[in-house]
Amino acid sequence: QKREISNFDYLMYLNTLAGRSYNDYMQYPVFPWVLADYHSETLNLTNPQTFRDLSKPMGAQTVERKHKFIQRFNEVEKSEGDLSAQCHYCTHYSSAIIVASYLVRMEPFTQTFCSLQGGSFDVADRMFHSVKSTWESASRDNMSDVRELTPEFFYLPEFLTNANHFELGCMQDGTVLGDVQLPPWADGDPHKFILLHRQALESDYVSAHLHCWIDLIFGHKQQGSAAVEAVNTYHPYFYGDKMDLNNIKDSLIKSTILGFISNFGQIPKQV
């Protein structure tokens, strides 16, 4: 409010308070999608329509998708400690594989991604190749994709280029994967993308609405009845403080839960 700290610095501070760290891919710092415009030739940061709705999680960005997730929540019987537990989302907005897939063009994330994939790159069509198509998947099209972003989207142009010339494969339409496809307003320049994306994060609109997203990820809408109302509940295994692994005697169940968490991510500690 006093303009003494940037939105970026504030989010990094909150991530640190909530136990997120660059040293842990399973609890990597999480940043929001802030834009919804990946098709215009120029980016208008004075138009509210340019921005993502920060008061809603990624699963509720469209009315149709929101209703599908509410329907899923209502259909599942509440059963704690079961893979079919009552929740809106069975996938997470930040996990080791999401982080590694975003940063796959840079080491050490390349090796991490390949090891998580069983030793090789994923099918080309599933790799991170376009900012626009990733936004459309996470905000609208894919019911198992509610991912948010990593801090690198706001300061590191290098992760958008295939400077190491990794052979990432060829998509079904014949496109050879190389650099990440950028929105038209970036003019194919990763530095311009990062510059404008950072300006969007620090814009007046985001500054006025960022607290809504913080409530969802780090605050009071993270769990409980407020989370249900906000269409913001995840599988119980994602809530580390709810799972007391010491009390689980069955080693198979314990390893299943740990595997689930390491593959699908963890909710930040509530700040």
Coordinates of C-alpha atoms in Angstrom, one line a residue:
Q1 CA 0.0 0.0 0.0
K2 CA 2.9 2.4 0.7
R3 CA 4.7 1.3 -2.4
E4 CA 7.8 0.4 -0.4
I5 CA 8.0 -3.2 -1.6
S6 CA 7.2 -4.8 -5.0
N7 CA 4.5 -7.4 -5.5
F8 CA 7.2 -9.8 -6.5
D9 CA 9.2 -9.3 -3.3
Y10 CA 6.1 -9.6 -1.2
L11 CA 5.1 -12.9 -2.9
M12 CA 8.6 -14.3 -2.4
Y13 CA 8.4 -13.3 1.3
L14 CA 5.1 -15.0 1.7
N15 CA 6.4 -18.1 0.0
T16 CA 9.3 -18.3 2.4
L17 CA 7.1 -17.8 5.4
A18 CA 4.9 -20.7 4.1
G19 CA 7.9 -23.0 3.8
R20 CA 8.4 -22.8 0.1
S21 CA 12.0 -22.9 -1.2
Y22 CA 14.0 -23.1 -4.4
N23 CA 15.8 -26.0 -2.7
D24 CA 12.7 -28.2 -2.8
Y25 CA 10.9 -28.9 -6.0
M26 CA 7.9 -30.3 -4.1
Q27 CA 7.5 -27.1 -2.3
Y28 CA 8.8 -24.6 -4.8
P29 CA 7.8 -20.9 -4.6
V30 CA 4.4 -20.5 -6.3
F31 CA 3.3 -17.4 -8.2
P32 CA 0.0 -16.6 -9.9
W33 CA -1.0 -16.4 -13.5
V34 CA -1.8 -12.7 -13.7
L35 CA -2.8 -12.3 -17.3
A36 CA -5.6 -13.7 -19.4
D37 CA -4.6 -12.1 -22.7
Y38 CA -2.1 -14.2 -24.7
H39 CA -3.5 -13.3 -28.1
S40 CA -3.4 -9.5 -28.6
E41 CA -0.7 -7.8 -30.5
T42 CA -0.2 -5.2 -27.7
L43 CA -0.8 -5.6 -24.0
N44 CA -3.2 -3.2 -22.4
L45 CA -2.5 -3.1 -18.7
T46 CA -5.2 -0.5 -18.0
N47 CA -8.0 -2.9 -19.2
P48 CA -9.3 -5.2 -16.4
Q49 CA -10.2 -7.8 -19.1
T50 CA -6.5 -8.3 -19.8
F51 CA -6.1 -9.9 -16.4
R52 CA -6.9 -13.3 -14.8
D53 CA -9.5 -13.3 -12.0
L54 CA -7.3 -13.3 -9.0
S55 CA -10.2 -13.9 -6.6
K56 CA -10.7 -17.4 -8.1
P57 CA -8.4 -20.5 -8.2
M58 CA -7.4 -21.7 -11.7
G59 CA -10.2 -24.4 -11.6
A60 CA -12.8 -21.7 -11.4
Q61 CA -11.7 -19.3 -14.1
T62 CA -14.6 -20.1 -16.3
V63 CA -18.2 -20.7 -15.1
E64 CA -18.5 -24.0 -16.9
R65 CA -15.4 -25.5 -15.4
K66 CA -16.2 -24.2 -12.0
H67 CA -19.5 -26.0 -12.1
K68 CA -17.8 -29.2 -13.2
F69 CA -15.5 -29.1 -10.2
I70 CA -18.4 -28.3 -7.8
Q71 CA -20.3 -31.3 -9.3
R72 CA -17.2 -33.5 -8.7
F73 CA -17.1 -32.3 -5.1
N74 CA -20.7 -33.0 -4.5
E75 CA -20.6 -36.5 -6.1
V76 CA -17.8 -37.9 -3.9
E77 CA -18.7 -39.2 -0.5
K78 CA -16.4 -37.7 2.2
S79 CA -13.8 -40.3 3.0
E80 CA -10.6 -39.1 4.7
G81 CA -7.4 -40.9 3.8
D82 CA -8.9 -42.4 0.6
L83 CA -7.8 -41.7 -3.0
S84 CA -11.4 -40.7 -3.8
A85 CA -11.7 -38.2 -0.9
Q86 CA -14.2 -35.3 -1.3
C87 CA -12.4 -32.4 -2.9
H88 CA -12.6 -30.1 -6.0
Y89 CA -9.1 -30.9 -7.3
C90 CA -7.2 -34.2 -7.4
T91 CA -4.2 -32.5 -8.9
H92 CA -2.2 -29.6 -7.5
Y93 CA -1.2 -26.1 -8.7
S94 CA 2.5 -26.6 -7.9
S95 CA 4.5 -29.9 -7.9
A96 CA 8.0 -31.1 -8.8
I97 CA 6.9 -32.1 -12.3
I98 CA 5.2 -28.8 -12.9
V99 CA 8.3 -26.9 -11.9
A100 CA 10.6 -29.2 -13.9
S101 CA 8.4 -29.0 -17.0
Y102 CA 8.3 -25.2 -17.0
L103 CA 12.1 -25.0 -16.5
V104 CA 13.0 -28.1 -18.6
R105 CA 15.2 -26.2 -21.1
M106 CA 17.7 -25.3 -18.3
E107 CA 19.9 -27.5 -16.1
P108 CA 19.6 -28.9 -13.5
F109 CA 15.8 -29.0 -14.3
T110 CA 16.4 -30.9 -17.5
Q111 CA 17.8 -33.9 -15.6
T112 CA 15.2 -33.6 -12.9
F113 CA 12.4 -33.6 -15.5
C114 CA 13.8 -36.7 -17.2
S115 CA 14.3 -38.6 -14.0
L116 CA 10.7 -37.8 -13.0
Q117 CA 9.6 -39.1 -16.4
G118 CA 11.5 -42.3 -16.1
G119 CA 14.7 -41.3 -17.9
S120 CA 13.5 -39.4 -21.0
F121 CA 11.5 -36.4 -22.1
D122 CA 7.7 -36.6 -22.2
V123 CA 5.6 -36.9 -25.4
A124 CA 6.2 -33.6 -27.3
D125 CA 2.6 -32.6 -27.2
R126 CA 2.6 -32.7 -23.4
M127 CA 5.8 -30.7 -23.0
F128 CA 5.7 -27.0 -22.1
H129 CA 5.9 -25.4 -25.5
S130 CA 3.5 -22.4 -25.5
V131 CA 2.5 -19.9 -22.9
K132 CA -0.9 -19.4 -24.5
S133 CA -1.7 -23.1 -24.8
T134 CA -0.5 -23.7 -21.2
W135 CA -2.8 -20.9 -20.0
E136 CA -5.8 -22.4 -21.9
S137 CA -5.1 -25.8 -20.5
A138 CA -4.8 -24.6 -16.9
S139 CA -7.6 -22.1 -16.9
R140 CA -10.2 -23.8 -19.2
D141 CA -9.6 -26.9 -21.2
N142 CA -7.9 -29.6 -19.0
M143 CA -9.8 -30.8 -15.9
S144 CA -6.6 -32.3 -14.5
D145 CA -4.6 -29.1 -15.0
V146 CA -4.9 -26.3 -12.4
R147 CA -1.2 -25.2 -12.4
E148 CA 0.0 -21.8 -11.4
L149 CA 3.4 -20.3 -12.3
T150 CA 6.9 -20.2 -10.8
P151 CA 8.9 -17.0 -10.0
E152 CA 11.0 -17.4 -13.1
F153 CA 8.1 -16.2 -15.3
F154 CA 8.8 -12.8 -13.9
Y155 CA 12.6 -12.4 -14.2
L156 CA 14.3 -15.2 -16.2
P157 CA 14.1 -15.0 -20.0
E158 CA 16.6 -17.9 -20.4
F159 CA 14.1 -20.6 -19.4
L160 CA 12.0 -19.7 -22.5
T161 CA 14.8 -20.6 -24.9
N162 CA 16.3 -23.9 -25.9
A163 CA 19.9 -22.6 -25.7
N164 CA 21.2 -26.0 -24.9
H165 CA 19.7 -27.5 -28.1
F166 CA 17.9 -30.3 -26.4
E167 CA 16.1 -32.7 -28.7
L168 CA 12.6 -32.2 -27.2
G169 CA 10.8 -34.1 -29.9
C170 CA 8.2 -33.3 -32.5
M171 CA 4.5 -32.6 -32.0
Q172 CA 1.8 -34.4 -33.9
D173 CA 1.3 -31.4 -36.2
G174 CA 4.9 -31.6 -37.2
T175 CA 6.2 -28.7 -35.1
V176 CA 9.7 -29.4 -33.7
L177 CA 10.0 -28.3 -30.1
G178 CA 12.5 -25.6 -29.4
D179 CA 12.0 -22.3 -27.8
V180 CA 8.7 -21.6 -26.0
Q181 CA 6.1 -20.0 -28.2
L182 CA 5.4 -16.5 -26.8
P183 CA 2.2 -14.3 -27.0
P184 CA 2.1 -11.9 -30.0
W185 CA 2.7 -8.9 -27.7
A186 CA 6.1 -10.3 -26.8
D187 CA 7.3 -10.1 -30.5
G188 CA 9.1 -13.4 -30.1
D189 CA 11.5 -11.8 -27.6
P190 CA 11.8 -13.6 -24.2
H191 CA 13.3 -10.4 -22.7
K192 CA 10.2 -8.4 -23.8
F193 CA 7.9 -11.2 -22.5
I194 CA 9.6 -11.1 -19.0
L195 CA 9.6 -7.2 -19.0
L196 CA 5.8 -7.0 -19.8
H197 CA 4.9 -9.9 -17.6
R198 CA 6.7 -8.3 -14.7
Q199 CA 5.0 -5.0 -15.4
A200 CA 1.7 -6.8 -15.3
L201 CA 2.5 -8.3 -11.9
E202 CA 3.4 -4.8 -10.6
S203 CA 0.4 -3.1 -12.3
D204 CA -2.3 -1.2 -10.4
Y205 CA -4.9 -3.9 -11.2
V206 CA -2.8 -6.7 -9.8
S207 CA -1.8 -4.6 -6.8
A208 CA -5.5 -4.0 -6.0
H209 CA -6.5 -7.7 -6.3
L210 CA -3.4 -9.7 -5.3
H211 CA -4.6 -10.1 -1.8
C212 CA -7.5 -12.2 -3.1
W213 CA -5.1 -14.8 -4.6
I214 CA -3.0 -14.7 -1.4
D215 CA -6.1 -15.6 0.6
L216 CA -6.6 -18.7 -1.6
I217 CA -3.0 -19.9 -1.6
F218 CA -1.6 -18.8 1.8
G219 CA -4.6 -17.5 3.8
H220 CA -8.0 -18.2 5.2
K221 CA -9.5 -19.6 1.9
Q222 CA -6.9 -22.3 1.8
Q223 CA -8.9 -24.8 3.9
G224 CA -12.1 -25.4 5.7
S225 CA -15.5 -24.0 4.8
A226 CA -14.0 -20.8 3.2
A227 CA -12.1 -23.1 0.8
V228 CA -15.2 -25.1 -0.1
E229 CA -17.1 -21.8 -0.7
A230 CA -14.2 -20.5 -2.9
V231 CA -14.1 -23.8 -4.9
N232 CA -10.5 -24.2 -3.6
T233 CA -10.2 -27.7 -1.9
Y234 CA -7.6 -30.2 -2.8
H235 CA -7.1 -33.9 -2.0
P236 CA -6.4 -34.4 1.8
Y237 CA -3.0 -35.8 1.0
F238 CA -1.9 -32.4 -0.3
Y239 CA -2.4 -30.8 3.2
G240 CA 0.8 -31.7 5.0
D241 CA -0.3 -30.5 8.4
K242 CA -3.4 -32.7 8.2
M243 CA -1.5 -35.9 7.5
D244 CA 0.1 -37.4 10.6
L245 CA 2.3 -40.0 9.0
N246 CA 3.7 -41.1 12.3
N247 CA 0.3 -42.6 13.2
I248 CA 0.0 -44.6 10.0
K249 CA 1.3 -48.1 10.9
D250 CA 0.8 -49.7 7.4
S251 CA 4.1 -49.1 5.6
L252 CA 2.4 -49.6 2.2
I253 CA -0.2 -46.9 2.9
K254 CA 2.4 -44.6 4.2
S255 CA 4.6 -45.0 1.1
T256 CA 1.6 -44.5 -1.1
I257 CA 0.8 -41.2 0.6
L258 CA 4.4 -40.0 0.4
G259 CA 4.6 -40.9 -3.2
F260 CA 1.3 -39.1 -3.9
I261 CA 2.6 -36.0 -2.2
S262 CA 6.0 -36.1 -4.0
N263 CA 4.3 -36.5 -7.3
F264 CA 1.4 -34.1 -7.0
G265 CA 2.6 -31.4 -4.7
Q266 CA 1.8 -29.9 -1.3
I267 CA -0.3 -27.0 0.0
P268 CA 1.8 -24.2 1.5
K269 CA 1.7 -23.8 5.3
Q270 CA -1.1 -21.4 6.2
V271 CA 0.3 -17.9 6.9

